[in-house]
Coordinates of C-alpha atoms and ligand atoms in Angstrom, one line a residue:
M24 CA -31.3 -0.5 47.3
A25 CA -27.8 -1.5 46.2
V26 CA -27.5 -4.5 43.8
D27 CA -24.9 -7.1 44.6
V28 CA -23.6 -7.7 41.1
G29 CA -21.0 -10.3 42.3
A30 CA -23.6 -12.3 44.0
M31 CA -25.9 -12.1 40.9
A32 CA -23.2 -13.2 38.7
S33 CA -22.2 -16.0 41.0
S34 CA -25.8 -17.1 40.9
V35 CA -25.8 -17.2 37.1
R36 CA -22.8 -19.4 37.3
Q37 CA -24.4 -21.7 40.0
E38 CA -27.8 -21.9 38.2
L39 CA -27.1 -21.8 34.5
G40 CA -23.3 -23.0 34.5
P41 CA -24.0 -26.8 35.3
S42 CA -26.4 -27.1 32.4
L43 CA -24.2 -25.7 29.7
R44 CA -21.4 -27.3 27.6
G45 CA -19.8 -23.9 27.5
E46 CA -18.6 -21.6 30.2
V47 CA -19.9 -18.6 32.5
I48 CA -17.3 -16.0 32.9
C49 CA -18.1 -13.5 36.0
P50 CA -16.6 -10.1 36.7
S51 CA -14.3 -11.7 39.3
D52 CA -12.7 -14.1 36.7
H53 CA -9.4 -13.4 35.1
G54 CA -11.0 -13.6 31.6
Y55 CA -13.7 -11.1 32.1
D56 CA -12.2 -8.0 30.7
P57 CA -11.0 -9.7 27.5
A58 CA -14.5 -11.5 27.2
R59 CA -16.4 -8.2 27.4
A60 CA -14.2 -6.2 25.0
V61 CA -15.5 -5.6 21.5
F62 CA -13.8 -4.1 18.4
N63 CA -14.6 -0.4 19.1
R64 CA -12.6 0.7 22.2
M65 CA -15.1 3.6 22.7
I66 CA -17.3 0.9 24.2
N67 CA -16.4 -0.1 27.8
R68 CA -19.3 -1.8 29.1
R69 CA -19.7 -4.2 32.0
P70 CA -22.1 -7.1 31.4
L71 CA -23.5 -9.1 34.4
A72 CA -21.7 -12.2 33.1
V73 CA -20.5 -13.5 29.9
V74 CA -21.9 -16.9 28.6
R75 CA -19.7 -18.6 26.1
S76 CA -21.8 -21.0 24.2
V77 CA -20.5 -23.8 22.2
D78 CA -23.7 -25.1 20.6
A79 CA -27.3 -24.4 20.0
S80 CA -28.4 -26.2 23.4
D81 CA -26.3 -23.7 25.4
V82 CA -28.0 -20.7 23.3
V83 CA -31.5 -22.1 24.1
R84 CA -30.7 -22.6 27.8
T85 CA -29.2 -19.1 28.1
I86 CA -32.3 -17.6 26.5
A87 CA -34.6 -19.5 28.8
F88 CA -32.5 -18.6 31.9
A89 CA -32.5 -14.8 30.9
R90 CA -36.4 -15.0 30.5
R91 CA -36.9 -16.8 33.6
G92 CA -34.8 -14.3 35.7
D93 CA -36.1 -11.2 33.7
L94 CA -32.4 -10.5 32.9
P95 CA -31.5 -8.2 30.0
L96 CA -29.6 -10.1 27.2
S97 CA -27.1 -9.1 24.5
V98 CA -25.8 -11.3 21.8
R99 CA -22.4 -11.3 20.5
G100 CA -21.3 -12.6 17.0
G101 CA -18.0 -11.2 15.9
G102 CA -18.3 -8.2 18.3
H103 CA -17.6 -5.8 15.3
S104 CA -20.9 -3.5 15.5
V105 CA -19.3 -0.2 16.0
A106 CA -22.4 0.8 18.2
G107 CA -21.3 -1.9 20.5
S108 CA -24.6 -3.6 20.8
A109 CA -23.0 -6.9 21.5
V110 CA -22.5 -5.8 25.1
R111 CA -24.6 -4.0 27.6
D112 CA -24.0 -2.8 31.2
G113 CA -25.6 -5.2 33.6
A114 CA -26.9 -7.6 31.0
L115 CA -26.1 -11.3 30.3
M116 CA -23.7 -11.4 27.3
L117 CA -24.3 -14.3 25.1
D118 CA -21.1 -14.8 23.4
L119 CA -21.2 -17.1 20.3
S120 CA -17.6 -16.4 19.2
G121 CA -16.7 -20.0 20.0
M122 CA -19.2 -21.4 17.7
K123 CA -17.1 -21.5 14.4
A124 CA -18.0 -25.0 12.8
I125 CA -18.4 -24.8 9.0
R126 CA -19.2 -27.4 6.5
V127 CA -19.0 -26.8 2.8
D128 CA -21.1 -29.0 0.4
P129 CA -19.0 -28.4 -2.9
E130 CA -21.5 -30.5 -5.0
A131 CA -24.6 -28.4 -3.9
R132 CA -22.5 -25.2 -3.6
T133 CA -23.9 -24.5 -0.3
V134 CA -22.2 -24.0 3.3
R135 CA -23.5 -24.3 6.7
A136 CA -21.7 -21.9 9.1
E137 CA -22.0 -21.2 12.8
P138 CA -22.3 -17.5 14.0
G139 CA -18.9 -17.1 15.7
L140 CA -17.1 -17.2 12.4
T141 CA -15.4 -14.2 10.9
L142 CA -15.4 -13.5 7.3
G143 CA -11.7 -14.7 7.1
G144 CA -12.4 -18.2 8.5
F145 CA -15.5 -18.6 6.2
D146 CA -13.7 -17.4 3.0
R147 CA -10.8 -19.9 3.7
A148 CA -13.1 -22.8 4.1
T149 CA -15.2 -22.1 1.1
Q150 CA -12.2 -21.1 -1.2
A151 CA -10.8 -24.5 -0.5
F152 CA -13.4 -25.5 -3.2
G153 CA -13.2 -22.6 -5.4
L154 CA -16.5 -21.1 -4.0
A155 CA -17.5 -18.0 -2.2
T156 CA -20.5 -15.8 -1.4
T157 CA -20.8 -12.2 -0.6
L158 CA -19.7 -11.0 2.7
G159 CA -18.0 -7.8 3.8
V160 CA -14.6 -6.3 2.8
V161 CA -12.5 -6.8 6.2
S162 CA -11.9 -10.2 7.2
V163 CA -11.9 -10.0 10.9
T164 CA -15.7 -8.8 10.8
G165 CA -18.3 -11.4 12.1
I166 CA -20.6 -13.1 9.6
A167 CA -23.5 -13.0 11.9
G168 CA -24.2 -9.5 12.5
L169 CA -23.2 -8.6 9.0
T170 CA -25.5 -11.1 7.2
L171 CA -28.4 -10.3 9.6
G172 CA -28.2 -6.7 8.8
G173 CA -27.7 -7.1 5.1
G174 CA -24.1 -7.7 4.2
L175 CA -22.4 -5.4 1.5
G176 CA -19.2 -6.7 0.0
W177 CA -17.1 -7.2 -3.1
L178 CA -19.6 -9.8 -4.9
N179 CA -22.8 -7.8 -4.3
G180 CA -22.9 -6.8 -8.0
G181 CA -22.7 -10.3 -9.3
Y182 CA -24.3 -12.3 -6.4
G183 CA -26.4 -9.8 -4.2
L184 CA -26.0 -9.1 -0.5
A185 CA -24.9 -11.7 2.1
C186 CA -28.6 -11.9 3.3
D187 CA -29.7 -12.5 -0.4
N188 CA -27.6 -15.7 -0.4
L189 CA -29.1 -17.1 2.8
I190 CA -30.9 -20.5 2.2
S191 CA -31.9 -21.1 5.7
A192 CA -31.1 -20.4 9.4
D193 CA -31.6 -22.0 12.6
V194 CA -33.0 -19.5 15.0
A195 CA -33.5 -19.9 18.8
T196 CA -36.4 -17.8 19.6
A197 CA -37.6 -16.0 22.9
D198 CA -40.1 -18.7 23.7
G199 CA -37.3 -21.3 23.9
R200 CA -37.9 -23.1 20.4
L201 CA -35.1 -23.8 17.9
L202 CA -36.7 -23.0 14.5
R203 CA -35.5 -23.5 10.9
A204 CA -36.3 -20.5 8.9
S205 CA -36.3 -20.8 5.1
A206 CA -38.3 -20.1 2.0
Q207 CA -40.3 -23.1 2.9
E208 CA -40.5 -23.2 6.6
N209 CA -41.3 -20.1 9.0
E210 CA -41.2 -18.0 5.9
E211 CA -42.0 -14.7 7.5
L212 CA -39.2 -15.2 10.1
F213 CA -36.9 -16.1 7.1
W214 CA -37.9 -12.7 5.5
G215 CA -37.3 -10.9 8.8
I216 CA -33.8 -12.2 9.6
R217 CA -32.6 -11.0 6.2
G218 CA -32.1 -7.3 7.3
G219 CA -33.9 -7.4 10.5
S220 CA -30.6 -7.3 12.5
G221 CA -30.9 -10.0 15.2
N222 CA -34.4 -8.8 16.4
F223 CA -36.2 -12.1 16.2
G224 CA -34.0 -14.7 17.9
V225 CA -30.4 -15.9 18.0
V226 CA -29.2 -17.6 14.8
T227 CA -27.2 -20.7 15.8
A228 CA -26.5 -21.7 12.1
F229 CA -26.6 -20.1 8.6
E230 CA -26.9 -21.8 5.4
Y231 CA -25.7 -20.0 2.4
Q232 CA -25.6 -20.3 -1.4
L233 CA -22.1 -20.4 -2.7
H234 CA -20.8 -19.3 -6.3
P235 CA -17.6 -20.3 -8.3
V236 CA -15.2 -17.6 -7.5
D237 CA -11.5 -18.3 -8.1
R238 CA -9.0 -15.4 -8.8
V239 CA -10.5 -12.0 -9.2
L240 CA -9.2 -8.9 -10.9
A241 CA -9.0 -6.5 -8.1
G242 CA -7.1 -3.7 -6.4
G243 CA -7.0 0.1 -6.5
L244 CA -6.2 3.3 -8.3
S245 CA -5.2 6.4 -6.4
Y246 CA -5.1 10.1 -7.3
P247 CA -4.4 13.3 -5.3
L248 CA -7.5 14.9 -3.9
T249 CA -7.2 17.8 -6.2
M250 CA -8.3 15.4 -9.0
A251 CA -11.4 14.4 -7.1
P252 CA -14.0 16.3 -9.1
R253 CA -12.8 14.7 -12.4
V254 CA -12.1 11.2 -10.9
L255 CA -15.3 10.9 -8.8
R256 CA -17.7 12.1 -11.6
F257 CA -16.0 9.7 -14.0
Y258 CA -16.2 6.9 -11.4
D259 CA -19.9 7.5 -10.7
D260 CA -20.8 7.3 -14.5
F261 CA -18.6 4.4 -15.2
V262 CA -19.5 2.1 -12.4
K263 CA -23.3 2.6 -12.8
A264 CA -23.0 1.5 -16.5
A265 CA -20.6 -1.4 -15.5
P266 CA -21.5 -5.2 -15.8
D267 CA -22.8 -6.9 -12.7
E268 CA -19.4 -8.8 -12.2
L269 CA -17.8 -5.5 -11.2
S270 CA -18.3 -4.2 -7.6
T271 CA -16.3 -1.2 -6.5
A272 CA -15.7 1.4 -3.8
A273 CA -14.2 4.9 -3.6
S274 CA -12.4 6.4 -0.6
L275 CA -11.0 9.6 0.5
A276 CA -8.2 9.5 3.2
L277 CA -4.7 10.8 4.0
T278 CA -1.5 9.2 3.1
P279 CA 0.9 8.5 6.0
G280 CA 2.6 11.8 5.0
G281 CA -0.7 13.6 5.4
E282 CA -1.5 14.2 1.6
P283 CA -5.2 13.8 0.9
T284 CA -6.0 11.3 -1.7
V285 CA -9.0 9.8 -3.5
S286 CA -9.0 6.1 -4.5
I287 CA -11.0 3.8 -6.3
A288 CA -11.0 -0.1 -5.5
V289 CA -12.5 -2.7 -7.7
C290 CA -13.3 -6.4 -7.8
Y291 CA -14.2 -8.2 -11.1
C292 CA -15.5 -11.6 -10.4
G293 CA -15.8 -12.8 -14.0
S294 CA -13.1 -13.8 -16.4
I295 CA -9.9 -12.0 -16.0
D296 CA -9.7 -11.4 -19.7
E297 CA -13.1 -9.7 -19.8
G298 CA -12.3 -7.9 -16.5
E299 CA -9.3 -6.3 -18.2
R300 CA -11.2 -5.1 -21.0
V301 CA -14.1 -3.8 -18.9
L302 CA -11.7 -2.0 -16.5
H303 CA -9.6 -0.4 -19.3
P304 CA -11.4 2.9 -19.5
L305 CA -11.4 3.4 -15.7
R306 CA -7.6 2.8 -15.6
T307 CA -6.8 5.1 -18.5
F308 CA -9.1 8.1 -18.3
E309 CA -6.4 9.8 -16.2
S310 CA -3.1 9.0 -14.9
P311 CA -3.4 7.6 -11.3
M312 CA -0.4 7.9 -8.8
D313 CA -0.8 4.2 -8.4
D314 CA -2.5 1.3 -10.2
G315 CA -2.5 -1.9 -8.1
I316 CA -5.2 -3.7 -10.1
Q317 CA -4.2 -7.2 -10.8
P318 CA -5.3 -10.9 -10.8
M319 CA -5.4 -12.1 -7.2
P320 CA -6.8 -14.9 -5.1
Y321 CA -10.2 -13.9 -3.6
T322 CA -8.9 -14.5 -0.1
E323 CA -6.0 -11.9 -0.7
L324 CA -8.6 -9.4 -1.7
Q325 CA -10.7 -10.2 1.3
S326 CA -7.9 -9.5 3.8
G327 CA -6.4 -6.7 1.9
R328 CA -7.9 -4.0 4.1
D329 CA -7.4 -5.7 7.4
E330 CA -4.2 -3.6 8.3
G331 CA -6.3 -0.6 8.2
F332 CA -8.6 -1.9 10.9
P333 CA -6.5 -3.2 13.8
S334 CA -8.2 -4.1 17.1
G335 CA -7.9 -1.7 20.1
R336 CA -8.7 1.7 18.3
L337 CA -11.5 4.1 19.1
H338 CA -14.2 4.5 16.4
Y339 CA -16.9 6.9 15.6
W340 CA -18.8 6.2 12.5
K341 CA -21.8 8.1 10.5
S342 CA -23.3 6.9 7.3
G343 CA -26.2 7.4 4.9
W344 CA -27.1 6.2 1.4
L345 CA -25.8 8.3 -1.5
R346 CA -27.5 7.9 -4.9
E347 CA -25.3 10.4 -7.0
V348 CA -21.7 11.8 -6.6
T349 CA -22.7 15.3 -7.3
D350 CA -20.5 18.3 -7.7
G351 CA -21.8 19.6 -4.3
A352 CA -21.0 16.3 -2.5
I353 CA -17.5 16.4 -3.9
A354 CA -17.0 20.0 -2.9
T355 CA -18.1 19.2 0.7
L356 CA -15.6 16.2 0.7
M357 CA -12.7 18.3 -0.6
E358 CA -13.3 20.8 2.1
F359 CA -13.3 18.4 5.0
V360 CA -11.0 15.5 4.0
P361 CA -7.8 17.7 4.4
Q362 CA -8.9 18.5 7.9
M363 CA -9.4 15.0 9.0
P364 CA -7.9 15.0 12.5
S365 CA -6.8 11.3 12.3
P366 CA -4.7 9.9 9.4
A367 CA -6.2 6.5 10.4
S368 CA -9.8 7.8 9.3
G369 CA -11.3 7.5 6.0
V370 CA -14.6 8.3 4.0
G371 CA -15.8 5.5 2.0
L372 CA -18.6 5.1 -0.8
Q373 CA -19.1 1.4 -1.0
Q374 CA -21.1 0.8 -4.2
M375 CA -24.4 -1.2 -4.2
H376 CA -24.7 -2.5 -7.7
G377 CA -26.1 -5.1 -10.0
V378 CA -28.0 -8.0 -8.4
A379 CA -28.1 -6.3 -4.9
S380 CA -29.5 -3.3 -6.3
R381 CA -32.3 -5.0 -8.4
V382 CA -34.0 -7.1 -5.6
D383 CA -37.6 -5.9 -4.8
P384 CA -37.3 -3.8 -1.5
S385 CA -40.0 -5.9 0.1
A386 CA -38.5 -9.2 -0.8
T387 CA -36.3 -9.3 2.3
A388 CA -36.4 -7.1 5.3
F389 CA -33.3 -5.1 4.1
P390 CA -35.1 -2.3 2.1
H391 CA -32.6 -0.2 0.4
R392 CA -32.3 -1.5 -3.2
A393 CA -30.9 1.0 -5.7
E394 CA -27.8 1.7 -7.6
Q395 CA -26.2 3.7 -4.9
Y396 CA -23.3 4.0 -2.4
D397 CA -23.1 3.4 1.3
F398 CA -21.5 6.6 2.2
L399 CA -19.6 6.0 5.5
I400 CA -17.3 8.3 7.5
M401 CA -15.0 6.0 9.4
S402 CA -13.1 7.9 12.0
Q403 CA -10.7 5.9 14.1
W404 CA -7.9 6.8 16.4
S405 CA -5.7 5.5 19.2
D406 CA -5.5 8.0 22.0
A407 CA -8.7 8.7 24.0
T408 CA -7.8 12.4 24.5
D409 CA -8.3 13.0 20.7
S410 CA -11.8 11.6 20.9
D411 CA -13.6 15.1 21.0
R412 CA -12.0 16.5 17.9
N413 CA -12.5 13.2 15.9
V414 CA -16.2 13.0 16.9
Q415 CA -16.6 16.8 16.1
W416 CA -15.1 16.5 12.8
T417 CA -17.2 13.5 11.7
R418 CA -20.4 15.1 12.9
A419 CA -19.7 18.2 11.1
L420 CA -18.8 16.4 7.9
F421 CA -21.9 14.3 8.2
E422 CA -24.1 17.4 8.8
A423 CA -22.5 19.2 5.7
M424 CA -23.4 16.0 3.6
Q425 CA -27.0 16.0 4.7
P426 CA -28.3 17.8 1.4
H427 CA -26.7 15.0 -0.7
L428 CA -27.8 12.0 1.2
E429 CA -30.9 10.0 1.4
E430 CA -32.7 10.0 4.7
A431 CA -32.1 6.2 4.8
V432 CA -29.1 4.4 6.4
Y433 CA -27.7 1.0 6.5
V434 CA -28.5 -0.6 9.8
N435 CA -25.1 -2.2 10.2
N436 CA -23.4 1.3 10.2
L437 CA -25.8 2.9 12.7
G438 CA -24.6 4.0 16.0
D439 CA -26.8 4.9 19.1
E440 CA -28.7 7.6 16.9
G441 CA -32.2 7.5 18.3
P442 CA -35.7 5.9 17.0
A443 CA -35.9 8.0 13.9
R444 CA -32.7 6.8 12.6
V445 CA -33.6 3.3 13.5
Q446 CA -36.8 3.6 11.4
A447 CA -34.7 5.1 8.6
A448 CA -32.6 2.0 8.7
Y449 CA -35.6 -0.4 8.3
G450 CA -37.5 2.1 6.0
E451 CA -40.7 1.0 4.4
N452 CA -40.4 -2.4 6.0
Y453 CA -40.5 -1.3 9.7
P454 CA -44.4 -2.0 10.0
R455 CA -44.0 -5.6 8.8
L456 CA -41.1 -6.0 11.0
A457 CA -42.9 -4.7 14.1
T458 CA -45.6 -7.1 13.5
L459 CA -43.2 -9.9 13.2
K460 CA -41.5 -8.8 16.3
R461 CA -44.8 -9.1 18.1
T462 CA -45.1 -12.7 16.9
Y463 CA -41.6 -13.8 17.8
D464 CA -40.5 -11.5 20.6
P465 CA -43.6 -9.7 22.1
D466 CA -41.6 -8.8 25.3
N467 CA -38.6 -7.5 23.4
L468 CA -36.1 -9.7 25.1
F469 CA -33.8 -9.2 22.1
R470 CA -33.5 -5.6 22.3
A471 CA -29.8 -4.8 22.6
N472 CA -29.6 -4.2 18.8
Q473 CA -31.1 -1.6 16.4
N474 CA -34.4 -2.3 18.0
I475 CA -37.7 -2.9 16.3
E476 CA -40.6 -2.2 18.9
P477 CA -43.2 -5.0 18.8
S478 CA -46.4 -3.7 17.1
T479 CA -49.0 -2.9 19.6
D480 CA -51.8 -3.4 17.1
P481 CA -53.6 -6.5 18.6
S482 CA -54.7 -7.7 15.1
S483 CA -51.1 -7.9 14.1
G484 CA -48.9 -10.6 15.4
E485 CA -50.5 -13.7 13.6
E486 CA -48.3 -15.2 11.0
Ligands
LIG513 C1 -14.0 -3.0 10.3 C2 -15.3 -3.2 9.8 C3 -15.6 -3.4 8.4 C4 -16.9 -3.6 8.0 N1 -17.1 -3.8 6.7 C5 -18.4 -4.1 6.3 C6 -18.6 -4.4 5.0 O1 -17.8 -4.5 4.1 N2 -19.9 -4.6 4.6 C7 -20.9 -4.6 5.4 O2 -22.1 -4.9 5.0 N3 -20.7 -4.4 6.7 C8 -19.4 -4.1 7.1 N4 -19.1 -3.6 8.5 C9 -20.3 -3.5 9.4 C10 -20.8 -4.9 10.0 O3 -21.6 -5.5 9.1 C11 -21.2 -4.9 11.3 O4 -20.4 -4.2 12.2 C12 -21.9 -6.1 11.9 O5 -22.7 -5.8 13.0 C13 -20.7 -7.1 12.3 O6 -21.3 -8.3 12.9 P1 -20.7 -9.0 14.2 O7 -21.3 -10.4 14.3 O8 -19.1 -8.8 14.0 O9 -21.1 -7.9 15.3 P2 -21.7 -8.0 16.7 O10 -21.2 -6.8 17.3 O11 -21.3 -9.3 17.4 O12 -23.2 -8.1 16.4 C14 -23.9 -7.0 15.8 C15 -25.4 -7.1 16.0 O13 -25.9 -8.3 15.5 C16 -26.4 -9.1 16.7 N5 -26.1 -10.6 16.5 C17 -24.8 -11.0 16.2 N6 -24.7 -12.3 16.2 C18 -26.0 -12.7 16.1 C19 -26.8 -13.9 16.1 N7 -26.1 -15.1 15.9 N8 -28.1 -14.0 16.2 C20 -28.9 -12.8 16.4 N9 -28.3 -11.5 16.6 C21 -27.0 -11.6 16.4 C22 -25.9 -8.5 17.9 O14 -26.7 -8.8 19.0 C23 -25.7 -7.1 17.5 O15 -26.9 -6.4 17.8 C24 -18.0 -3.5 8.9 C25 -17.7 -3.3 10.3 C26 -16.4 -3.1 10.6 C27 -16.1 -2.7 12.1

């Protein structure tokens, strides 16, 4: 039987619309196409309707409406998941991007932030008071999905992951409640949202711990790819022994002229003088083509990579955790990087270090705690006719890197890769997460994500 999508969407507007402060956007509306678009242009999905919420009451009403009508639901924060889980064909798309309020408490060094904020908006607000917390490294990414999956950025060595800095969150759950989750209230839910990636409800506000961060010593060093064996081996040894204040990343890419390069980027968040001393060996062990390390405002660092990730491109990413930059891993990268089909692509090794690496793996739902790198192949291109060769190159490199990677993967980098990879993302915490899912979302309403299936064990599900 044919489903009249237009009629269904109109009934969403008629039945849900009047109870909202926000708006309902239907396929027949002018704004439908921009409202359903997400960062990755490979994703071209048509939701039943888009609900633009403006506050927690809109969120609670939309969840209740979806449940009553047995409608599939997806949730959009910043819309930057490369898997495109913010939007699903035929589902109600709950779009939080209009919820951008943020309030800093400079005395307590805390901030309350709504889930539609991007990193850039968040950092600008907290930096007005000389404060910051760990987020990611591209300022247009959403704080919500990033924090709920972990959140690895330039302050992770000194201050942990974004999720480690969460003090509390307001969570709208599948049964229509709005709960506060913290170390004192709904503790197990609080554990689960720090790495459980949106499986337990919709977060309508995050409260984070902030830290004094003013100017940082940051920037990059670059070398021709032929120097990769020496550069990456030195880098690996150096950064593992470095103080917590230093967070780093290495990357392999092509210059605009097509020359393959290897680069090291750093952020030292302690005193500039001490940072100069700490970084001296890294800056002098070889002569780089370019040394751009200098003191800079933290917001300048945070937006420094934005140009490389404009909206409107097609993306295909693959990732896994890398414990050691071995000769074999370097040889594989040196073989593949010069063949990269798109000069806009890159291979990144984002370091997990210091405080982030020392948290007990069971202390939060995010399980991957070690001195290691988030190895990420970020393929991006502009012309859809180039998709096949970019996807093929990415898969071939990922396959060739298998002997060097852990079986584990960071949930925020995962594509639609099947249940075994989802299990690998939640790791040893998966059974506890499945029990929690049974408690808070037994019917799996929140399944447009890297999904945790509710435990079927009847003895579980009690908090
Ligand atoms: C250019 C770029 C750079 C990146 N850099 C980093 C980085 O440096 N460090 C890092 O850790 N990650 C990084 N990431 C990965 C990033 O963490 C994920 O893409 C993350 O999902 C982005 O969050 P979002 O809110 O923008 O995404 P969305 O696509 O809106 O959401 C992602 C998932 O979270 C769920 N979700 C979103 N908001 C909520 C909410 N309020 N309540 C419940 N569930 C919600 C969605 O349903 C979806 O399943 C980067 C990604 C991109 C594209």
